[in-house]
Every structure is written in structure tokens, then in C-alpha cells.
């Protein structure tokens, strides 16, 4: 079997598996009475066996596909490639904090957000603690979505748009058990009021828009590490603000101003991704 056929077969196996594994985790939690989910968005509890299956089983599959099924380990993106990609690392550190600060200022000026007082030292302590946790968590996640899925799909010679959409939808629908079961109602409402189905729709749009940025940074650096940092920074900066009610977005404005999934920040992230695509295409022409 030639290399491309092996890649297509293994990507198909990977896709089917990741769309199912989370629901297997939900089922196991139900039959073992572990289905008590709280504060999953900030990883502030110990999780459950089902959550462990949801997060870890795709990694085990990738290990099997790479080691025993012909994928190999050359395109993992594990090398930092730091020396020639310093500007990309800097960009990865700054994107989410910069857009978040912009949104906080905009929310303050338009009175669409309520700010609860908190000392800078307390928030920084929360931020640093979250950053450590989220770097570990997002190393595993980026190993899947950029280090495996995106790197494999890039071999198919697809158009940019097909690559963005297909990789985003697989990434998004892996999250479905997380959106529909593992996340608590309080965490859903802190992000976007309107219930779980509304949250799924908004999250899908967000990931479709964000993914352009993620794919382009991966293409530019050939490393998952800038994306681990960027993804971890997003989680560490935004989640505590929303989930600990430091910033409260007035519900009628949440669809536009929500820090993590509002229309305004989502469009900004899409524009950043499209700009990065334009830079790449200019270099390639």
C-alpha cells in the first residue's frame, strides 16, 4: 500500500474514532455513576473516567497509528523550531491577550460588560496556575489536531478552504460530548446564554473561524509548540474571567461581546487567520 493510501486509511480510522470516543466516555460515566461534572472549563476538579477516555484515547490511537500502522513519527510537529520562528512564538503569546484586552476596553466603553473588583495579584496567580495546567492539556490537544490531523490532511493537496473546514469540523465534533455533557450548565451560561444547542452552534462557528489562524501558524512553523502556547493562553486568560465572574457580559450583548465566542472577537480571529494566509501566499507566489 502506498503512503497516500496509508494516510487516507489512517485518517479515516482517526476521524471515526474521535467522533465516537467521547460518547463512550459518557456511557462509562453513566454506568459507573461518575457523571458529576463541574468546572471542567477550568480543570478545577479531578475529572472522571469518562473525561479521561475522551481526552486520552485519541492520543493512544495516534501512538498506535504512528508506531504500528505506517504513519511514522517524522511529521509530529514536536520540534520547537524556535530559532527561526521567534516572531511566530511572540505572535502566539500575544494574539488572545491583545484581543481580550481590546474587548474588555470595548465592553467598558459600551457598557456591555460588568466588571467585578479583583486584585491584580489574585488574577495573576489564577492566570499562572491555569497557564501551567493548560500548557499540559493543550500539548496533548495540539498533538492531535495540528500535529496529527492537520499535518496528514495537508498531504492530500486540498484547497486551503477544504483543509480549514474539514479539519475544523473534525476538531469541533470531537468536542460534542464536552459541549453537551461534560461542561456544566453554569459554564455554558457564563460563555453564551441560550442553552447547550445554542452553545454548540456558536462553538462550531468559532472553531471554523479560529482554525484558519491555527492552520496557518502550523504551516508557517511546522511545529505544534506555538499553538500549544496560543491555545493555553486563550484558556488561561479568558476562562477565569468568565467562569469566576470577574467579567460579566450582559446577556443581550453576549452574542457580540462574549470574550471567547462573541461575533466581534471571532471576526477578529478570522481576519488574523486570513491575513496570515495572505502573507504565506505572497511568499509562495
mmCIF file of C-alpha atoms in Angstrom:
data_model
loop_
_atom_site.group_PDB
_atom_site.id
_atom_site.type_symbol
_atom_site.label_atom_id
_atom_site.label_comp_id
_atom_site.label_asym_id
_atom_site.label_seq_id
_atom_site.Cartn_x
_atom_site.Cartn_y
_atom_site.Cartn_z
ATOM 1 C CA UNK A 1 0.000 0.000 0.000
ATOM 2 C CA UNK A 2 1.485 3.404 -0.990
ATOM 3 C CA UNK A 3 1.997 6.188 1.539
ATOM 4 C CA UNK A 4 -1.010 8.274 0.476
ATOM 5 C CA UNK A 5 -3.373 5.300 0.763
ATOM 6 C CA UNK A 6 -1.979 4.545 4.228
ATOM 7 C CA UNK A 7 -2.547 8.166 5.225
ATOM 8 C CA UNK A 8 -6.135 8.163 3.906
ATOM 9 C CA UNK A 9 -6.912 4.900 5.696
ATOM 10 C CA UNK A 10 -5.427 6.072 8.978
ATOM 11 C CA UNK A 11 -7.085 9.496 8.848
ATOM 12 C CA UNK A 12 -10.426 7.747 8.293
ATOM 13 C CA UNK A 13 -9.801 5.490 11.299
ATOM 14 C CA UNK A 14 -8.766 8.517 13.372
ATOM 15 C CA UNK A 15 -11.827 10.541 12.365
ATOM 16 C CA UNK A 16 -14.351 7.800 13.148
ATOM 17 C CA UNK A 17 -12.633 7.053 16.447
ATOM 18 C CA UNK A 18 -12.503 10.644 17.740
ATOM 19 C CA UNK A 19 -16.168 11.194 16.886
ATOM 20 C CA UNK A 20 -17.132 8.156 18.984
ATOM 21 C CA UNK A 21 -14.674 8.037 21.903
ATOM 22 C CA UNK A 22 -16.208 10.878 23.924
ATOM 23 C CA UNK A 23 -19.618 9.239 23.857
ATOM 24 C CA UNK A 24 -18.047 6.005 25.067
ATOM 25 C CA UNK A 25 -16.678 8.053 27.962
ATOM 26 C CA UNK A 26 -20.127 9.482 28.697
ATOM 27 C CA UNK A 27 -21.623 5.974 28.686
ATOM 28 C CA UNK A 28 -18.964 4.649 31.066
ATOM 29 C CA UNK A 29 -19.540 7.561 33.451
ATOM 30 C CA UNK A 30 -23.271 6.873 33.414
ATOM 31 C CA UNK A 31 -22.981 3.176 34.228
ATOM 32 C CA UNK A 32 -20.362 3.815 36.934
ATOM 33 C CA UNK A 33 -22.265 6.757 38.478
ATOM 34 C CA UNK A 34 -19.418 9.207 37.876
ATOM 35 C CA UNK A 35 -21.420 11.696 35.848
ATOM 36 C CA UNK A 36 -20.922 14.704 38.147
ATOM 37 C CA UNK A 37 -19.353 17.403 36.017
ATOM 38 C CA UNK A 38 -18.308 20.720 37.468
ATOM 39 C CA UNK A 39 -15.873 23.433 36.388
ATOM 40 C CA UNK A 40 -14.448 21.366 33.524
ATOM 41 C CA UNK A 41 -13.708 24.599 31.671
ATOM 42 C CA UNK A 42 -11.007 25.480 34.179
ATOM 43 C CA UNK A 43 -9.972 21.935 35.062
ATOM 44 C CA UNK A 44 -10.531 22.813 38.723
ATOM 45 C CA UNK A 45 -11.629 19.337 39.735
ATOM 46 C CA UNK A 46 -10.301 15.837 39.207
ATOM 47 C CA UNK A 47 -12.494 14.920 36.235
ATOM 48 C CA UNK A 48 -13.968 11.476 35.671
ATOM 49 C CA UNK A 49 -13.043 8.205 33.994
ATOM 50 C CA UNK A 50 -15.180 9.200 31.007
ATOM 51 C CA UNK A 51 -13.369 12.514 30.685
ATOM 52 C CA UNK A 52 -10.090 10.616 30.790
ATOM 53 C CA UNK A 53 -11.244 8.374 27.942
ATOM 54 C CA UNK A 54 -12.441 11.399 25.954
ATOM 55 C CA UNK A 55 -9.070 13.153 26.287
ATOM 56 C CA UNK A 56 -6.538 10.312 26.301
ATOM 57 C CA UNK A 57 -7.895 7.626 23.970
ATOM 58 C CA UNK A 58 -7.285 9.626 20.743
ATOM 59 C CA UNK A 59 -3.660 10.037 21.835
ATOM 60 C CA UNK A 60 -3.340 6.296 22.331
ATOM 61 C CA UNK A 61 -4.802 5.762 18.860
ATOM 62 C CA UNK A 62 -2.324 8.213 17.307
ATOM 63 C CA UNK A 63 0.534 6.375 19.029
ATOM 64 C CA UNK A 64 -0.727 3.111 17.502
ATOM 65 C CA UNK A 65 -1.203 4.636 14.033
ATOM 66 C CA UNK A 66 2.238 6.209 14.050
ATOM 67 C CA UNK A 67 4.076 3.218 15.522
ATOM 68 C CA UNK A 68 2.345 0.207 14.012
ATOM 69 C CA UNK A 69 0.176 1.369 11.101
ATOM 70 C CA UNK A 70 2.563 3.200 8.815
ATOM 71 C CA UNK A 71 2.171 6.865 9.778
ATOM 72 C CA UNK A 72 5.622 7.218 11.319
ATOM 73 C CA UNK A 73 6.890 9.962 13.609
ATOM 74 C CA UNK A 74 8.503 12.420 11.187
ATOM 75 C CA UNK A 75 5.577 14.863 10.944
ATOM 76 C CA UNK A 76 4.569 15.188 14.604
ATOM 77 C CA UNK A 77 5.462 18.873 14.871
ATOM 78 C CA UNK A 78 7.185 18.178 18.195
ATOM 79 C CA UNK A 79 10.366 20.063 17.280
ATOM 80 C CA UNK A 80 10.090 23.640 18.608
ATOM 81 C CA UNK A 81 11.975 25.188 15.647
ATOM 82 C CA UNK A 82 12.284 28.208 17.927
ATOM 83 C CA UNK A 83 15.295 29.955 16.437
ATOM 84 C CA UNK A 84 13.753 30.584 13.025
ATOM 85 C CA UNK A 85 10.223 31.111 14.343
ATOM 86 C CA UNK A 86 10.691 33.636 17.149
ATOM 87 C CA UNK A 87 8.182 36.078 15.684
ATOM 88 C CA UNK A 88 5.579 33.311 15.470
ATOM 89 C CA UNK A 89 6.098 32.418 19.123
ATOM 90 C CA UNK A 90 5.716 36.078 20.057
ATOM 91 C CA UNK A 91 2.562 36.324 17.950
ATOM 92 C CA UNK A 92 1.170 33.180 19.591
ATOM 93 C CA UNK A 93 1.702 34.695 23.034
ATOM 94 C CA UNK A 94 0.037 37.986 22.115
ATOM 95 C CA UNK A 95 -2.990 37.178 19.947
ATOM 96 C CA UNK A 96 -5.532 36.173 22.599
ATOM 97 C CA UNK A 97 -4.425 38.598 25.358
ATOM 98 C CA UNK A 98 -4.414 41.517 22.896
ATOM 99 C CA UNK A 99 -7.869 40.777 21.503
ATOM 100 C CA UNK A 100 -9.187 40.135 25.031
ATOM 101 C CA UNK A 101 -7.878 43.493 26.308
ATOM 102 C CA UNK A 102 -9.424 45.184 23.261
ATOM 103 C CA UNK A 103 -12.770 43.516 24.010
ATOM 104 C CA UNK A 104 -12.604 44.485 27.701
ATOM 105 C CA UNK A 105 -11.978 48.123 26.765
ATOM 106 C CA UNK A 106 -14.777 47.992 24.188
ATOM 107 C CA UNK A 107 -17.104 46.361 26.717
ATOM 108 C CA UNK A 108 -16.296 49.038 29.286
ATOM 109 C CA UNK A 109 -16.836 51.905 26.847
ATOM 110 C CA UNK A 110 -20.109 50.498 25.513
ATOM 111 C CA UNK A 111 -21.318 49.388 28.969
ATOM 112 C CA UNK A 112 -21.976 45.863 27.682
ATOM 113 C CA UNK A 113 -19.843 44.285 30.422
ATOM 114 C CA UNK A 114 -19.884 44.451 34.205
ATOM 115 C CA UNK A 115 -16.537 44.261 35.994
ATOM 116 C CA UNK A 116 -16.292 42.800 39.481
ATOM 117 C CA UNK A 117 -13.321 44.053 41.511
ATOM 118 C CA UNK A 118 -10.401 41.679 41.926
ATOM 119 C CA UNK A 119 -6.797 42.388 42.834
ATOM 120 C CA UNK A 120 -4.250 42.079 40.063
ATOM 121 C CA UNK A 121 -2.163 39.721 42.196
ATOM 122 C CA UNK A 122 -5.096 37.340 42.676
ATOM 123 C CA UNK A 123 -5.859 37.293 38.950
ATOM 124 C CA UNK A 124 -2.192 36.811 38.040
ATOM 125 C CA UNK A 125 -1.981 33.895 40.475
ATOM 126 C CA UNK A 126 -5.021 32.334 38.799
ATOM 127 C CA UNK A 127 -3.560 33.063 35.362
ATOM 128 C CA UNK A 128 -0.189 31.466 36.084
ATOM 129 C CA UNK A 129 -1.783 28.400 37.682
ATOM 130 C CA UNK A 130 -4.102 27.987 34.731
ATOM 131 C CA UNK A 131 -1.304 28.525 32.225
ATOM 132 C CA UNK A 132 0.715 25.610 33.590
ATOM 133 C CA UNK A 133 -2.318 23.301 33.529
ATOM 134 C CA UNK A 134 -3.435 24.452 30.097
ATOM 135 C CA UNK A 135 0.012 24.049 28.505
ATOM 136 C CA UNK A 136 -0.002 20.396 29.567
ATOM 137 C CA UNK A 137 -3.587 19.873 28.393
ATOM 138 C CA UNK A 138 -3.078 21.686 25.097
ATOM 139 C CA UNK A 139 0.140 19.848 24.292
ATOM 140 C CA UNK A 140 -1.995 16.733 24.036
ATOM 141 C CA UNK A 141 -4.783 18.503 22.136
ATOM 142 C CA UNK A 142 -2.451 20.175 19.634
ATOM 143 C CA UNK A 143 -0.637 16.852 19.147
ATOM 144 C CA UNK A 144 -3.957 15.579 17.806
ATOM 145 C CA UNK A 145 -5.384 18.450 15.787
ATOM 146 C CA UNK A 146 -2.309 20.057 14.273
ATOM 147 C CA UNK A 147 0.455 17.512 14.920
ATOM 148 C CA UNK A 148 -1.596 14.641 13.505
ATOM 149 C CA UNK A 149 -4.808 15.635 11.712
ATOM 150 C CA UNK A 150 -3.716 18.867 10.010
ATOM 151 C CA UNK A 151 -0.288 17.515 9.062
ATOM 152 C CA UNK A 152 -1.916 14.453 7.463
ATOM 153 C CA UNK A 153 -4.649 16.398 5.639
ATOM 154 C CA UNK A 154 -2.004 18.723 4.174
ATOM 155 C CA UNK A 155 -0.680 15.729 2.212
ATOM 156 C CA UNK A 156 -3.939 15.477 0.247
ATOM 157 C CA UNK A 157 -3.218 18.610 -1.842
ATOM 158 C CA UNK A 158 -6.597 20.076 -0.919
ATOM 159 C CA UNK A 159 -7.519 23.718 -1.361
ATOM 160 C CA UNK A 160 -6.942 25.921 1.678
ATOM 161 C CA UNK A 161 -10.676 26.223 2.278
ATOM 162 C CA UNK A 162 -11.283 22.479 2.245
ATOM 163 C CA UNK A 163 -8.379 21.978 4.656
ATOM 164 C CA UNK A 164 -9.692 24.670 7.010
ATOM 165 C CA UNK A 165 -13.271 23.377 7.009
ATOM 166 C CA UNK A 166 -12.640 19.627 7.247
ATOM 167 C CA UNK A 167 -10.019 19.875 9.996
ATOM 168 C CA UNK A 168 -12.176 22.382 11.905
ATOM 169 C CA UNK A 169 -15.302 20.225 11.759
ATOM 170 C CA UNK A 170 -13.491 17.097 12.973
ATOM 171 C CA UNK A 171 -11.866 19.143 15.762
ATOM 172 C CA UNK A 172 -15.226 20.663 16.664
ATOM 173 C CA UNK A 173 -17.320 17.497 16.644
ATOM 174 C CA UNK A 174 -14.801 15.709 18.851
ATOM 175 C CA UNK A 175 -15.851 18.339 21.403
ATOM 176 C CA UNK A 176 -19.567 17.451 21.212
ATOM 177 C CA UNK A 177 -19.638 15.289 24.385
ATOM 178 C CA UNK A 178 -17.771 18.108 26.131
ATOM 179 C CA UNK A 179 -20.304 20.699 24.966
ATOM 180 C CA UNK A 180 -23.411 18.594 25.538
ATOM 181 C CA UNK A 181 -22.490 16.639 28.680
ATOM 182 C CA UNK A 182 -19.172 17.322 30.393
ATOM 183 C CA UNK A 183 -19.491 21.116 30.681
ATOM 184 C CA UNK A 184 -21.813 22.256 33.455
ATOM 185 C CA UNK A 185 -24.805 24.489 32.786
ATOM 186 C CA UNK A 186 -23.076 27.299 34.695
ATOM 187 C CA UNK A 187 -20.054 27.137 32.399
ATOM 188 C CA UNK A 188 -22.272 27.184 29.315
ATOM 189 C CA UNK A 189 -24.228 30.208 30.543
ATOM 190 C CA UNK A 190 -21.036 32.047 31.527
ATOM 191 C CA UNK A 191 -19.913 31.844 27.908
ATOM 192 C CA UNK A 192 -23.104 32.218 25.853
ATOM 193 C CA UNK A 193 -26.617 32.299 27.346
ATOM 194 C CA UNK A 194 -29.128 30.232 25.411
ATOM 195 C CA UNK A 195 -28.543 26.619 26.362
ATOM 196 C CA UNK A 196 -26.436 23.779 25.072
ATOM 197 C CA UNK A 197 -27.714 23.604 21.488
ATOM 198 C CA UNK A 198 -27.080 27.306 21.026
ATOM 199 C CA UNK A 199 -23.621 26.806 22.544
ATOM 200 C CA UNK A 200 -22.848 24.022 20.031
ATOM 201 C CA UNK A 201 -23.839 26.231 17.087
ATOM 202 C CA UNK A 202 -21.780 29.172 18.331
ATOM 203 C CA UNK A 203 -18.789 26.940 19.153
ATOM 204 C CA UNK A 204 -18.893 25.410 15.668
ATOM 205 C CA UNK A 205 -18.796 28.836 14.036
ATOM 206 C CA UNK A 206 -15.962 29.894 16.344
ATOM 207 C CA UNK A 207 -13.812 26.867 15.588
ATOM 208 C CA UNK A 208 -14.386 27.266 11.840
ATOM 209 C CA UNK A 209 -13.144 30.854 12.128
ATOM 210 C CA UNK A 210 -10.314 30.197 14.587
ATOM 211 C CA UNK A 211 -8.981 27.236 12.642
ATOM 212 C CA UNK A 212 -7.692 29.399 9.788
ATOM 213 C CA UNK A 213 -5.314 31.035 12.263
ATOM 214 C CA UNK A 214 -4.245 27.709 13.792
ATOM 215 C CA UNK A 215 -3.592 26.048 10.438
ATOM 216 C CA UNK A 216 -1.604 28.998 9.101
ATOM 217 C CA UNK A 217 0.640 29.220 12.171
ATOM 218 C CA UNK A 218 1.253 25.479 11.982
ATOM 219 C CA UNK A 219 2.103 25.769 8.289
ATOM 220 C CA UNK A 220 4.490 28.645 8.957
ATOM 221 C CA UNK A 221 6.353 26.987 11.836
ATOM 222 C CA UNK A 222 5.931 23.247 11.210
ATOM 223 C CA UNK A 223 5.655 22.957 14.991
ATOM 224 C CA UNK A 224 2.797 22.470 17.428
ATOM 225 C CA UNK A 225 4.508 24.487 20.173
ATOM 226 C CA UNK A 226 3.411 27.998 19.112
ATOM 227 C CA UNK A 227 -0.135 26.611 19.017
ATOM 228 C CA UNK A 228 0.205 24.932 22.407
ATOM 229 C CA UNK A 229 1.205 28.328 23.803
ATOM 230 C CA UNK A 230 -1.543 30.195 21.940
ATOM 231 C CA UNK A 231 -4.279 27.717 22.890
ATOM 232 C CA UNK A 232 -3.105 27.615 26.522
ATOM 233 C CA UNK A 233 -3.004 31.412 26.679
ATOM 234 C CA UNK A 234 -6.572 31.609 25.392
ATOM 235 C CA UNK A 235 -7.828 29.193 28.033
ATOM 236 C CA UNK A 236 -5.769 30.707 30.855
ATOM 237 C CA UNK A 237 -6.624 34.348 30.119
ATOM 238 C CA UNK A 238 -10.306 34.116 29.192
ATOM 239 C CA UNK A 239 -11.777 31.207 31.168
ATOM 240 C CA UNK A 240 -11.109 32.584 34.681
ATOM 241 C CA UNK A 241 -12.545 35.979 33.697
ATOM 242 C CA UNK A 242 -15.838 34.385 32.660
ATOM 243 C CA UNK A 243 -16.151 31.344 34.899
ATOM 244 C CA UNK A 244 -15.230 33.153 38.117
ATOM 245 C CA UNK A 245 -17.472 36.075 37.176
ATOM 246 C CA UNK A 246 -14.666 38.623 37.133
ATOM 247 C CA UNK A 247 -16.180 39.939 33.916
ATOM 248 C CA UNK A 248 -19.897 39.574 33.280
ATOM 249 C CA UNK A 249 -21.165 40.165 29.760
ATOM 250 C CA UNK A 250 -24.738 41.475 29.809
ATOM 251 C CA UNK A 251 -26.756 38.587 28.290
ATOM 252 C CA UNK A 252 -28.405 40.542 25.476
ATOM 253 C CA UNK A 253 -24.935 41.540 24.258
ATOM 254 C CA UNK A 254 -23.203 38.182 24.771
ATOM 255 C CA UNK A 255 -23.513 37.034 21.156
ATOM 256 C CA UNK A 256 -21.491 40.056 20.062
ATOM 257 C CA UNK A 257 -19.211 40.682 23.042
ATOM 258 C CA UNK A 258 -18.552 37.306 24.707
ATOM 259 C CA UNK A 259 -14.794 37.135 25.204
ATOM 260 C CA UNK A 260 -14.476 33.570 23.967
ATOM 261 C CA UNK A 261 -17.195 33.246 21.340
ATOM 262 C CA UNK A 262 -18.752 36.612 20.560
ATOM 263 C CA UNK A 263 -19.158 37.764 16.968
ATOM 264 C CA UNK A 264 -16.669 40.611 17.348
ATOM 265 C CA UNK A 265 -13.666 38.629 18.666
ATOM 266 C CA UNK A 266 -14.483 35.721 16.339
ATOM 267 C CA UNK A 267 -14.356 38.002 13.288
ATOM 268 C CA UNK A 268 -11.076 39.471 14.545
ATOM 269 C CA UNK A 269 -9.534 35.994 14.856
ATOM 270 C CA UNK A 270 -10.773 35.088 11.377
ATOM 271 C CA UNK A 271 -9.233 38.267 9.965
ATOM 272 C CA UNK A 272 -5.915 37.439 11.652
ATOM 273 C CA UNK A 273 -6.007 33.978 10.073
ATOM 274 C CA UNK A 274 -6.835 35.350 6.631
ATOM 275 C CA UNK A 275 -4.054 37.914 6.951
ATOM 276 C CA UNK A 276 -1.577 35.140 7.802
ATOM 277 C CA UNK A 277 -2.827 33.180 4.790
ATOM 278 C CA UNK A 278 -2.234 36.238 2.620
ATOM 279 C CA UNK A 279 1.319 36.560 3.938
ATOM 280 C CA UNK A 280 2.009 32.899 3.115
ATOM 281 C CA UNK A 281 0.527 33.134 -0.368
ATOM 282 C CA UNK A 282 2.566 36.250 -1.108
ATOM 283 C CA UNK A 283 5.745 34.383 -0.124
ATOM 284 C CA UNK A 284 4.767 31.388 -2.261
ATOM 285 C CA UNK A 285 3.994 33.461 -5.368
#
